[in-house]
Amino acid sequence: MQNFTFHNPTRILFGAGRIADIARQIPATARVLITYGGGSIVKSGTLAEVKSALAGFTLFEFAGIEANPTYETLMRAVELARRENVDFLLAVGGGSVIDGTKFIAAAIPFAGEPWDILAKRAKISSAVAFGSVLTLPATGSEMNNGAVITRRATNDKLAFSNGLLYPRFSVLDPTKTFTLPARQVANGVVDAFVHITEQYLTYPADAKVQDRIAEGLLLTLIEEGPRALSEPENYDVRANLMWTATLALNGLIGAGVPNDWATHMLGHEITVLHGLDHAQTLAVVLPAMLQVRRAEKRGKLLQYAERVWGLQGGDEEARIDAAIARTREFFESLQVPTRLSGYGISTDAIPALIAQLERHGMTALGERQDFDLDGARRVFELAA
Ligand code: NZQ
Ligand code: ZN
């Protein structure tokens, strides 16, 4: 096991009805900006529930944070927050709203051009405090300190993280996920699945607890993902999915082990150039990525084949092939296509994707930093 420091300060309020408890988590004198997306929380009644829980607080609202949140939109929220002297942010929505709110939190007190936080990795020394009410289990943003922000004008989708950007608290109420469209349920399962594989399907580090937690989370997604689609109002299914997605990317299973993240970096370029949902890009990239890097990942692929898919005995190469095929079939069973062609993208698109990776400095990716643009090209070609 590798050395690590693990510290996660986010308080989780889990279960039905927990929105009622948020007032106690926010200073009584706070000027609170509620941030949200395109309106699902208005329709579902979640916004009304949040506002009633915060009766007596000074509240402001910023709506319209889009999927794959943009710098352009978020800067309007920064202006509003500065103008109104907001000192607490409350994100109500999915990963995009929470990520966007992290950027807003960092940008409000930032002296220079906030885009530099992403593009130049400019240091931030403070951030406005924030909490979240999660409505879409997928990204883990509700319990981590990372965010991914898009700048439309320049076709950049860049990630940043900072210890100041953990939510103070996050409400995980599984009933808030009942209204999710099937596509977003499936996206959430795929995204969480790939977060786990990015931290687990690398090379063996004799990290038994991390491995077994990762395998338990994968098995839960395989069991409960399809059920969330067929039984959308099954509370226990939703509860298990929600907690799984949070644990998939809150630092726990990635501590003390090698981390990959190449699949995500390739996926971001597909989203920025072609507009696919984040999870759709991962469903396309992961099976091809595992195939291209099967030699480097051999030990863990065999472990994955056995412990997650129950594939034992016989030829080892055939077992790895079968594990990759089962992964692809699982995503497809959730109605998430796993080929670029499934989204109308041809091989003509590959050079531009490679150019984006190069421009963003994504030339030495993976758990051994040896995954280069040639590897990326092979992955995109295999994913065609
Ligand atoms: O905008 P509204 O109207 O709220 O609708 C949203 C949105 O259209 C809808 N939705 C959310 N909750 C709902 C609901 N509809 C009905 N009922 C509900 N309960 O779902 C749509 C998608 O929402 P979004 O927040 O975009 O999805 P997701 O949570 O998958 O977030 C994706 C973003 O997170 C980033 C991705 O890159 C992408 O930008 N990621 C963030 C990570 C992190 N911070 O750690 C890690 C991930 O790898 C990922 O990169
Ligand atoms: Zn992801």
mmCIF file of C-alpha atoms in Angstrom, residues 15-362:
data_model
loop_
_atom_site.group_PDB
_atom_site.id
_atom_site.type_symbol
_atom_site.label_atom_id
_atom_site.label_comp_id
_atom_site.label_asym_id
_atom_site.label_seq_id
_atom_site.Cartn_x
_atom_site.Cartn_y
_atom_site.Cartn_z
ATOM 1 C CA GLY A 15 -32.156 9.654 4.347
ATOM 2 C CA ALA A 16 -35.705 10.722 3.581
ATOM 3 C CA GLY A 17 -36.725 14.064 5.051
ATOM 4 C CA ARG A 18 -33.222 15.273 5.867
ATOM 5 C CA ILE A 19 -33.626 18.608 4.036
ATOM 6 C CA ALA A 20 -35.521 19.693 7.145
ATOM 7 C CA ASP A 21 -32.221 19.554 9.048
ATOM 8 C CA ILE A 22 -30.137 21.935 6.943
ATOM 9 C CA ALA A 23 -30.898 25.130 8.874
ATOM 10 C CA ARG A 24 -28.735 23.863 11.734
ATOM 11 C CA GLN A 25 -25.785 23.500 9.358
ATOM 12 C CA ILE A 26 -25.761 27.130 8.172
ATOM 13 C CA PRO A 27 -24.892 30.157 10.335
ATOM 14 C CA ALA A 28 -28.177 31.908 11.243
ATOM 15 C CA THR A 29 -26.971 35.276 9.962
ATOM 16 C CA ALA A 30 -25.754 33.935 6.621
ATOM 17 C CA ARG A 31 -26.755 35.494 3.311
ATOM 18 C CA VAL A 32 -27.417 32.324 1.348
ATOM 19 C CA LEU A 33 -27.328 31.920 -2.430
ATOM 20 C CA ILE A 34 -29.248 28.852 -3.596
ATOM 21 C CA THR A 35 -27.787 27.619 -6.892
ATOM 22 C CA TYR A 36 -29.551 25.214 -9.222
ATOM 23 C CA GLY A 37 -29.951 23.966 -12.748
ATOM 24 C CA GLY A 38 -32.614 24.061 -15.425
ATOM 25 C CA GLY A 39 -35.632 23.682 -13.201
ATOM 26 C CA SER A 40 -36.001 20.024 -12.193
ATOM 27 C CA ILE A 41 -35.906 21.087 -8.530
ATOM 28 C CA VAL A 42 -38.711 23.575 -9.108
ATOM 29 C CA LYS A 43 -40.881 20.918 -10.738
ATOM 30 C CA SER A 44 -40.153 18.262 -8.110
ATOM 31 C CA GLY A 45 -40.883 20.571 -5.192
ATOM 32 C CA THR A 46 -37.341 20.258 -3.830
ATOM 33 C CA LEU A 47 -36.682 23.994 -4.090
ATOM 34 C CA ALA A 48 -39.835 24.770 -2.109
ATOM 35 C CA GLU A 49 -38.777 22.227 0.516
ATOM 36 C CA VAL A 50 -35.316 23.822 0.790
ATOM 37 C CA LYS A 51 -36.770 27.310 1.119
ATOM 38 C CA SER A 52 -39.200 26.227 3.791
ATOM 39 C CA ALA A 53 -36.338 24.577 5.718
ATOM 40 C CA LEU A 54 -34.490 27.922 5.508
ATOM 41 C CA ALA A 55 -37.375 30.169 6.568
ATOM 42 C CA GLY A 56 -35.902 33.217 8.292
ATOM 43 C CA PHE A 57 -32.619 33.172 6.342
ATOM 44 C CA THR A 58 -31.726 35.865 3.824
ATOM 45 C CA LEU A 59 -32.015 33.953 0.558
ATOM 46 C CA PHE A 60 -30.985 34.640 -3.032
ATOM 47 C CA GLU A 61 -31.356 32.333 -6.032
ATOM 48 C CA PHE A 62 -29.287 31.633 -9.116
ATOM 49 C CA ALA A 63 -30.901 29.311 -11.667
ATOM 50 C CA GLY A 64 -29.659 27.989 -14.983
ATOM 51 C CA ILE A 65 -26.444 26.129 -14.218
ATOM 52 C CA GLU A 66 -26.339 23.769 -17.172
ATOM 53 C CA ALA A 67 -25.082 20.193 -17.484
ATOM 54 C CA ASN A 68 -21.302 20.478 -17.905
ATOM 55 C CA PRO A 69 -21.397 23.869 -16.182
ATOM 56 C CA THR A 70 -19.811 26.765 -18.016
ATOM 57 C CA TYR A 71 -17.534 29.525 -16.867
ATOM 58 C CA GLU A 72 -19.728 31.914 -18.840
ATOM 59 C CA THR A 73 -22.840 31.089 -16.774
ATOM 60 C CA LEU A 74 -21.039 30.737 -13.455
ATOM 61 C CA MET A 75 -19.438 34.171 -13.672
ATOM 62 C CA ARG A 76 -22.933 35.674 -13.662
ATOM 63 C CA ALA A 77 -23.522 33.952 -10.328
ATOM 64 C CA VAL A 78 -20.192 35.275 -9.058
ATOM 65 C CA GLU A 79 -21.293 38.826 -9.918
ATOM 66 C CA LEU A 80 -24.621 38.344 -8.134
ATOM 67 C CA ALA A 81 -22.933 36.878 -5.058
ATOM 68 C CA ARG A 82 -20.384 39.707 -4.887
ATOM 69 C CA ARG A 83 -23.081 42.338 -5.345
ATOM 70 C CA GLU A 84 -25.277 40.863 -2.588
ATOM 71 C CA ASN A 85 -22.448 40.028 -0.192
ATOM 72 C CA VAL A 86 -23.434 36.373 -0.172
ATOM 73 C CA ASP A 87 -21.485 34.379 2.397
ATOM 74 C CA PHE A 88 -22.953 30.891 2.041
ATOM 75 C CA LEU A 89 -23.811 28.888 -1.072
ATOM 76 C CA LEU A 90 -26.292 26.041 -1.252
ATOM 77 C CA ALA A 91 -26.125 23.863 -4.371
ATOM 78 C CA VAL A 92 -29.336 21.942 -5.081
ATOM 79 C CA GLY A 93 -28.984 19.497 -7.955
ATOM 80 C CA GLY A 94 -26.611 17.072 -9.624
ATOM 81 C CA GLY A 95 -22.871 17.111 -10.153
ATOM 82 C CA SER A 96 -23.019 20.048 -12.532
ATOM 83 C CA VAL A 97 -24.694 22.316 -10.002
ATOM 84 C CA ILE A 98 -22.356 21.223 -7.211
ATOM 85 C CA ASP A 99 -19.247 21.557 -9.394
ATOM 86 C CA GLY A 100 -20.421 24.953 -10.615
ATOM 87 C CA THR A 101 -20.989 26.041 -7.042
ATOM 88 C CA LYS A 102 -17.445 25.019 -6.117
ATOM 89 C CA PHE A 103 -16.150 27.292 -8.853
ATOM 90 C CA ILE A 104 -18.408 30.137 -7.675
ATOM 91 C CA ALA A 105 -17.181 29.594 -4.095
ATOM 92 C CA ALA A 106 -13.559 29.861 -5.201
ATOM 93 C CA ALA A 107 -14.118 32.725 -7.664
ATOM 94 C CA ILE A 108 -16.002 35.125 -5.348
ATOM 95 C CA PRO A 109 -12.959 36.038 -3.211
ATOM 96 C CA PHE A 110 -10.419 35.502 -6.007
ATOM 97 C CA ALA A 111 -8.518 38.688 -6.834
ATOM 98 C CA GLY A 112 -7.519 37.945 -10.443
ATOM 99 C CA GLU A 113 -9.268 36.347 -13.433
ATOM 100 C CA PRO A 114 -11.044 33.267 -12.004
ATOM 101 C CA TRP A 115 -10.520 31.198 -15.160
ATOM 102 C CA ASP A 116 -6.831 31.119 -14.180
ATOM 103 C CA ILE A 117 -7.840 28.800 -11.316
ATOM 104 C CA LEU A 118 -8.478 26.190 -14.027
ATOM 105 C CA ALA A 119 -6.245 27.176 -16.913
ATOM 106 C CA LYS A 120 -3.155 28.218 -14.946
ATOM 107 C CA ARG A 121 -3.790 26.292 -11.743
ATOM 108 C CA ALA A 122 -3.733 29.621 -9.907
ATOM 109 C CA LYS A 123 -3.620 29.175 -6.142
ATOM 110 C CA ILE A 124 -6.740 29.973 -4.157
ATOM 111 C CA SER A 125 -6.372 30.937 -0.532
ATOM 112 C CA SER A 126 -10.029 31.179 0.444
ATOM 113 C CA ALA A 127 -13.461 30.038 -0.687
ATOM 114 C CA VAL A 128 -17.007 30.840 0.359
ATOM 115 C CA ALA A 129 -18.540 28.066 2.487
ATOM 116 C CA PHE A 130 -21.157 25.911 0.807
ATOM 117 C CA GLY A 131 -23.397 22.897 1.263
ATOM 118 C CA SER A 132 -25.339 20.717 -1.141
ATOM 119 C CA VAL A 133 -28.623 18.900 -1.589
ATOM 120 C CA LEU A 134 -27.920 16.097 -4.052
ATOM 121 C CA THR A 135 -30.583 15.085 -6.575
ATOM 122 C CA LEU A 136 -28.539 12.842 -8.903
ATOM 123 C CA PRO A 137 -26.193 10.139 -7.607
ATOM 124 C CA ALA A 138 -23.242 9.971 -10.001
ATOM 125 C CA THR A 139 -20.248 12.225 -9.606
ATOM 126 C CA GLY A 140 -19.375 12.098 -5.906
ATOM 127 C CA SER A 141 -19.036 15.888 -6.026
ATOM 128 C CA GLU A 142 -21.222 16.041 -2.900
ATOM 129 C CA MET A 143 -18.362 14.611 -0.829
ATOM 130 C CA ASN A 144 -15.191 15.562 -2.668
ATOM 131 C CA ASN A 145 -13.217 18.722 -3.394
ATOM 132 C CA GLY A 146 -13.060 18.519 -7.178
ATOM 133 C CA ALA A 147 -14.972 20.188 -9.989
ATOM 134 C CA VAL A 148 -14.963 20.141 -13.771
ATOM 135 C CA ILE A 149 -15.771 23.405 -15.577
ATOM 136 C CA THR A 150 -16.248 24.119 -19.267
ATOM 137 C CA ARG A 151 -15.348 27.316 -21.103
ATOM 138 C CA ARG A 152 -17.546 27.380 -24.200
ATOM 139 C CA ALA A 153 -15.660 30.109 -25.995
ATOM 140 C CA THR A 154 -12.432 28.096 -26.067
ATOM 141 C CA ASN A 155 -13.666 24.462 -25.969
ATOM 142 C CA ASP A 156 -11.963 23.710 -22.678
ATOM 143 C CA LYS A 157 -13.332 21.306 -20.067
ATOM 144 C CA LEU A 158 -10.881 21.383 -17.182
ATOM 145 C CA ALA A 159 -10.804 19.929 -13.679
ATOM 146 C CA PHE A 160 -9.538 21.502 -10.485
ATOM 147 C CA SER A 161 -9.533 20.580 -6.833
ATOM 148 C CA ASN A 162 -8.685 22.252 -3.567
ATOM 149 C CA GLY A 163 -8.933 21.323 0.111
ATOM 150 C CA LEU A 164 -11.125 24.401 0.656
ATOM 151 C CA LEU A 165 -13.795 23.009 -1.658
ATOM 152 C CA TYR A 166 -15.357 20.170 0.287
ATOM 153 C CA PRO A 167 -19.045 20.854 0.928
ATOM 154 C CA ARG A 168 -19.664 21.666 4.629
ATOM 155 C CA PHE A 169 -22.589 19.267 4.425
ATOM 156 C CA SER A 170 -24.516 17.312 1.826
ATOM 157 C CA VAL A 171 -28.067 16.040 2.046
ATOM 158 C CA LEU A 172 -28.507 12.626 0.436
ATOM 159 C CA ASP A 173 -32.258 12.000 0.369
ATOM 160 C CA PRO A 174 -32.915 9.006 -1.912
ATOM 161 C CA THR A 175 -36.528 10.088 -2.519
ATOM 162 C CA LYS A 176 -35.167 13.138 -4.363
ATOM 163 C CA THR A 177 -33.884 10.782 -7.068
ATOM 164 C CA PHE A 178 -37.311 9.255 -7.872
ATOM 165 C CA THR A 179 -37.945 11.905 -10.554
ATOM 166 C CA LEU A 180 -34.747 11.255 -12.511
ATOM 167 C CA PRO A 181 -35.180 10.420 -16.195
ATOM 168 C CA ALA A 182 -33.938 6.904 -17.074
ATOM 169 C CA ARG A 183 -31.026 8.394 -19.018
ATOM 170 C CA GLN A 184 -29.729 10.205 -15.938
ATOM 171 C CA VAL A 185 -30.174 7.131 -13.725
ATOM 172 C CA ALA A 186 -28.111 5.117 -16.183
ATOM 173 C CA ASN A 187 -25.543 7.897 -16.477
ATOM 174 C CA GLY A 188 -25.133 7.909 -12.722
ATOM 175 C CA VAL A 189 -24.526 4.160 -12.565
ATOM 176 C CA VAL A 190 -21.955 4.309 -15.377
ATOM 177 C CA ASP A 191 -20.153 7.344 -13.938
ATOM 178 C CA ALA A 192 -19.859 5.783 -10.478
ATOM 179 C CA PHE A 193 -18.746 2.491 -12.049
ATOM 180 C CA VAL A 194 -15.951 4.205 -13.944
ATOM 181 C CA HIS A 195 -14.891 6.259 -10.903
ATOM 182 C CA ILE A 196 -14.314 2.943 -9.183
ATOM 183 C CA THR A 197 -12.420 1.366 -12.074
ATOM 184 C CA GLU A 198 -10.174 4.457 -12.380
ATOM 185 C CA GLN A 199 -8.977 3.741 -8.840
ATOM 186 C CA TYR A 200 -9.150 -0.060 -8.862
ATOM 187 C CA LEU A 201 -8.230 -1.328 -12.348
ATOM 188 C CA THR A 202 -4.620 -0.202 -12.255
ATOM 189 C CA TYR A 203 -1.850 -2.441 -10.905
ATOM 190 C CA PRO A 204 -1.814 -4.437 -7.663
ATOM 191 C CA ALA A 205 -0.735 -2.467 -4.595
ATOM 192 C CA ASP A 206 -1.700 -5.059 -1.976
ATOM 193 C CA ALA A 207 -4.402 -2.694 -0.719
ATOM 194 C CA LYS A 208 -6.902 -5.294 0.377
ATOM 195 C CA VAL A 209 -9.464 -3.032 2.004
ATOM 196 C CA GLN A 210 -9.517 -0.551 -0.884
ATOM 197 C CA ASP A 211 -9.864 -3.432 -3.363
ATOM 198 C CA ARG A 212 -12.657 -5.128 -1.493
ATOM 199 C CA ILE A 213 -14.582 -1.912 -0.933
ATOM 200 C CA ALA A 214 -14.199 -1.133 -4.645
ATOM 201 C CA GLU A 215 -15.443 -4.613 -5.572
ATOM 202 C CA GLY A 216 -18.380 -4.286 -3.172
ATOM 203 C CA LEU A 217 -19.346 -0.970 -4.716
ATOM 204 C CA LEU A 218 -19.097 -2.393 -8.261
ATOM 205 C CA LEU A 219 -21.237 -5.391 -7.308
ATOM 206 C CA THR A 220 -23.819 -3.058 -5.780
ATOM 207 C CA LEU A 221 -24.010 -1.017 -8.991
ATOM 208 C CA ILE A 222 -24.430 -4.198 -11.050
ATOM 209 C CA GLU A 223 -27.201 -5.368 -8.711
ATOM 210 C CA GLU A 224 -29.060 -2.122 -8.094
ATOM 211 C CA GLY A 225 -28.476 -0.144 -11.318
ATOM 212 C CA PRO A 226 -30.966 -2.137 -13.413
ATOM 213 C CA ARG A 227 -33.446 -2.183 -10.510
ATOM 214 C CA ALA A 228 -33.411 1.612 -10.252
ATOM 215 C CA LEU A 229 -34.578 1.666 -13.876
ATOM 216 C CA SER A 230 -37.294 -0.960 -13.431
ATOM 217 C CA GLU A 231 -38.422 0.106 -9.926
ATOM 218 C CA PRO A 232 -37.850 3.878 -9.882
ATOM 219 C CA GLU A 233 -39.606 4.417 -6.560
ATOM 220 C CA ASN A 234 -37.912 1.618 -4.645
ATOM 221 C CA TYR A 235 -36.393 3.573 -1.752
ATOM 222 C CA ASP A 236 -33.845 0.960 -0.738
ATOM 223 C CA VAL A 237 -32.545 0.560 -4.271
ATOM 224 C CA ARG A 238 -32.150 4.327 -4.578
ATOM 225 C CA ALA A 239 -30.521 4.550 -1.151
ATOM 226 C CA ASN A 240 -27.959 1.906 -2.031
ATOM 227 C CA LEU A 241 -27.156 3.578 -5.342
ATOM 228 C CA MET A 242 -26.833 6.983 -3.755
ATOM 229 C CA TRP A 243 -24.382 5.919 -1.074
ATOM 230 C CA THR A 244 -22.425 3.839 -3.576
ATOM 231 C CA ALA A 245 -21.921 6.798 -5.917
ATOM 232 C CA THR A 246 -20.745 8.962 -3.020
ATOM 233 C CA LEU A 247 -18.275 6.375 -1.723
ATOM 234 C CA ALA A 248 -17.005 5.805 -5.256
ATOM 235 C CA LEU A 249 -15.361 9.226 -5.314
ATOM 236 C CA ASN A 250 -14.931 10.629 -1.828
ATOM 237 C CA GLY A 251 -11.252 9.740 -1.553
ATOM 238 C CA LEU A 252 -11.709 6.518 0.393
ATOM 239 C CA ILE A 253 -11.021 3.866 -2.242
ATOM 240 C CA GLY A 254 -8.402 5.962 -4.045
ATOM 241 C CA ALA A 255 -6.205 6.444 -0.972
ATOM 242 C CA GLY A 256 -3.059 4.336 -0.883
ATOM 243 C CA VAL A 257 -3.483 2.951 -4.399
ATOM 244 C CA PRO A 258 -2.426 4.011 -7.897
ATOM 245 C CA ASN A 259 -5.007 6.138 -9.729
ATOM 246 C CA ASP A 260 -5.617 6.153 -13.469
ATOM 247 C CA TRP A 261 -8.181 8.786 -14.701
ATOM 248 C CA ALA A 262 -7.167 8.470 -18.385
ATOM 249 C CA THR A 263 -10.692 7.371 -19.323
ATOM 250 C CA HIS A 264 -12.059 10.583 -17.819
ATOM 251 C CA MET A 265 -9.550 12.810 -19.593
ATOM 252 C CA LEU A 266 -10.418 11.305 -22.990
ATOM 253 C CA GLY A 267 -14.104 11.522 -22.141
ATOM 254 C CA HIS A 268 -13.936 15.239 -21.325
ATOM 255 C CA GLU A 269 -12.711 15.990 -24.849
ATOM 256 C CA ILE A 270 -15.611 14.033 -26.366
ATOM 257 C CA THR A 271 -18.089 16.041 -24.286
ATOM 258 C CA VAL A 272 -16.564 19.380 -25.129
ATOM 259 C CA LEU A 273 -16.436 18.741 -28.897
ATOM 260 C CA HIS A 274 -19.575 16.620 -29.360
ATOM 261 C CA GLY A 275 -21.830 17.377 -26.395
ATOM 262 C CA LEU A 276 -22.231 13.827 -25.080
ATOM 263 C CA ASP A 277 -23.234 13.404 -21.449
ATOM 264 C CA HIS A 278 -20.218 12.804 -19.207
ATOM 265 C CA ALA A 279 -21.168 9.174 -18.500
ATOM 266 C CA GLN A 280 -21.838 8.430 -22.177
ATOM 267 C CA THR A 281 -18.241 9.322 -22.961
ATOM 268 C CA LEU A 282 -17.003 6.999 -20.232
ATOM 269 C CA ALA A 283 -19.111 4.113 -21.552
ATOM 270 C CA VAL A 284 -17.453 4.633 -24.930
ATOM 271 C CA VAL A 285 -13.892 4.985 -23.672
ATOM 272 C CA LEU A 286 -13.602 2.463 -20.825
ATOM 273 C CA PRO A 287 -14.048 -0.855 -22.703
ATOM 274 C CA ALA A 288 -11.585 0.255 -25.389
ATOM 275 C CA MET A 289 -9.165 1.613 -22.774
ATOM 276 C CA LEU A 290 -9.122 -1.733 -20.922
ATOM 277 C CA GLN A 291 -8.504 -3.563 -24.191
ATOM 278 C CA VAL A 292 -5.625 -1.293 -25.253
ATOM 279 C CA ARG A 293 -3.963 -1.410 -21.811
ATOM 280 C CA ARG A 294 -4.736 -5.034 -20.942
ATOM 281 C CA ALA A 295 -1.054 -5.929 -20.533
ATOM 282 C CA GLU A 296 -0.342 -3.111 -18.046
ATOM 283 C CA LYS A 297 -3.575 -3.833 -16.171
ATOM 284 C CA ARG A 298 -3.376 -7.619 -16.396
ATOM 285 C CA GLY A 299 -3.167 -8.457 -12.688
ATOM 286 C CA LYS A 300 -6.114 -6.309 -11.694
ATOM 287 C CA LEU A 301 -8.150 -7.288 -14.764
ATOM 288 C CA LEU A 302 -7.886 -10.930 -13.709
ATOM 289 C CA GLN A 303 -8.904 -10.003 -10.152
ATOM 290 C CA TYR A 304 -11.818 -7.955 -11.534
ATOM 291 C CA ALA A 305 -12.873 -10.834 -13.781
ATOM 292 C CA GLU A 306 -12.971 -13.217 -10.854
ATOM 293 C CA ARG A 307 -14.331 -11.128 -8.016
ATOM 294 C CA VAL A 308 -16.760 -8.894 -9.895
ATOM 295 C CA TRP A 309 -17.898 -11.082 -12.794
ATOM 296 C CA GLY A 310 -17.295 -14.524 -11.285
ATOM 297 C CA LEU A 311 -15.006 -15.581 -14.134
ATOM 298 C CA GLN A 312 -12.562 -18.250 -12.964
ATOM 299 C CA GLY A 313 -10.384 -20.933 -14.507
ATOM 300 C CA GLY A 314 -9.467 -21.526 -18.116
ATOM 301 C CA ASP A 315 -7.358 -19.332 -20.317
ATOM 302 C CA GLU A 316 -6.358 -16.024 -18.718
ATOM 303 C CA GLU A 317 -6.566 -13.985 -21.910
ATOM 304 C CA ALA A 318 -10.055 -15.321 -22.584
ATOM 305 C CA ARG A 319 -11.049 -14.368 -19.035
ATOM 306 C CA ILE A 320 -9.855 -10.786 -19.564
ATOM 307 C CA ASP A 321 -11.744 -10.614 -22.864
ATOM 308 C CA ALA A 322 -14.860 -11.847 -21.112
ATOM 309 C CA ALA A 323 -14.539 -9.319 -18.275
ATOM 310 C CA ILE A 324 -14.246 -6.453 -20.763
ATOM 311 C CA ALA A 325 -17.192 -7.817 -22.741
ATOM 312 C CA ARG A 326 -19.298 -8.090 -19.566
ATOM 313 C CA THR A 327 -18.458 -4.468 -18.723
ATOM 314 C CA ARG A 328 -19.613 -3.331 -22.163
ATOM 315 C CA GLU A 329 -22.773 -5.459 -21.949
ATOM 316 C CA PHE A 330 -23.585 -3.979 -18.547
ATOM 317 C CA PHE A 331 -23.432 -0.418 -19.888
ATOM 318 C CA GLU A 332 -25.439 -1.386 -22.969
ATOM 319 C CA SER A 333 -28.047 -3.102 -20.757
ATOM 320 C CA LEU A 334 -28.613 0.301 -19.155
ATOM 321 C CA GLN A 335 -29.229 1.726 -22.663
ATOM 322 C CA VAL A 336 -25.917 3.593 -22.706
ATOM 323 C CA PRO A 337 -24.236 3.005 -26.114
ATOM 324 C CA THR A 338 -20.550 2.061 -25.888
ATOM 325 C CA ARG A 339 -19.350 3.040 -29.354
ATOM 326 C CA LEU A 340 -18.700 6.477 -30.878
ATOM 327 C CA SER A 341 -20.895 5.393 -33.793
ATOM 328 C CA GLY A 342 -23.771 4.954 -31.325
ATOM 329 C CA TYR A 343 -23.756 8.747 -30.973
ATOM 330 C CA GLY A 344 -23.286 9.473 -34.670
ATOM 331 C CA ILE A 345 -19.552 10.205 -34.351
ATOM 332 C CA SER A 346 -17.275 8.827 -37.074
ATOM 333 C CA THR A 347 -13.530 8.169 -37.073
ATOM 334 C CA ASP A 348 -13.099 11.530 -38.835
ATOM 335 C CA ALA A 349 -13.553 13.081 -35.402
ATOM 336 C CA ILE A 350 -10.488 11.410 -33.887
ATOM 337 C CA PRO A 351 -7.720 13.842 -34.986
ATOM 338 C CA ALA A 352 -9.527 16.781 -33.372
ATOM 339 C CA LEU A 353 -9.940 14.810 -30.125
ATOM 340 C CA ILE A 354 -6.218 14.034 -30.097
ATOM 341 C CA ALA A 355 -5.389 17.696 -30.799
ATOM 342 C CA GLN A 356 -7.518 18.710 -27.804
ATOM 343 C CA LEU A 357 -5.681 16.255 -25.535
ATOM 344 C CA GLU A 358 -2.364 17.624 -26.753
ATOM 345 C CA ARG A 359 -3.441 21.235 -26.249
ATOM 346 C CA HIS A 360 -4.514 20.384 -22.697
ATOM 347 C CA GLY A 361 -1.227 18.674 -21.889
ATOM 348 C CA MET A 362 -2.874 15.239 -21.534
#
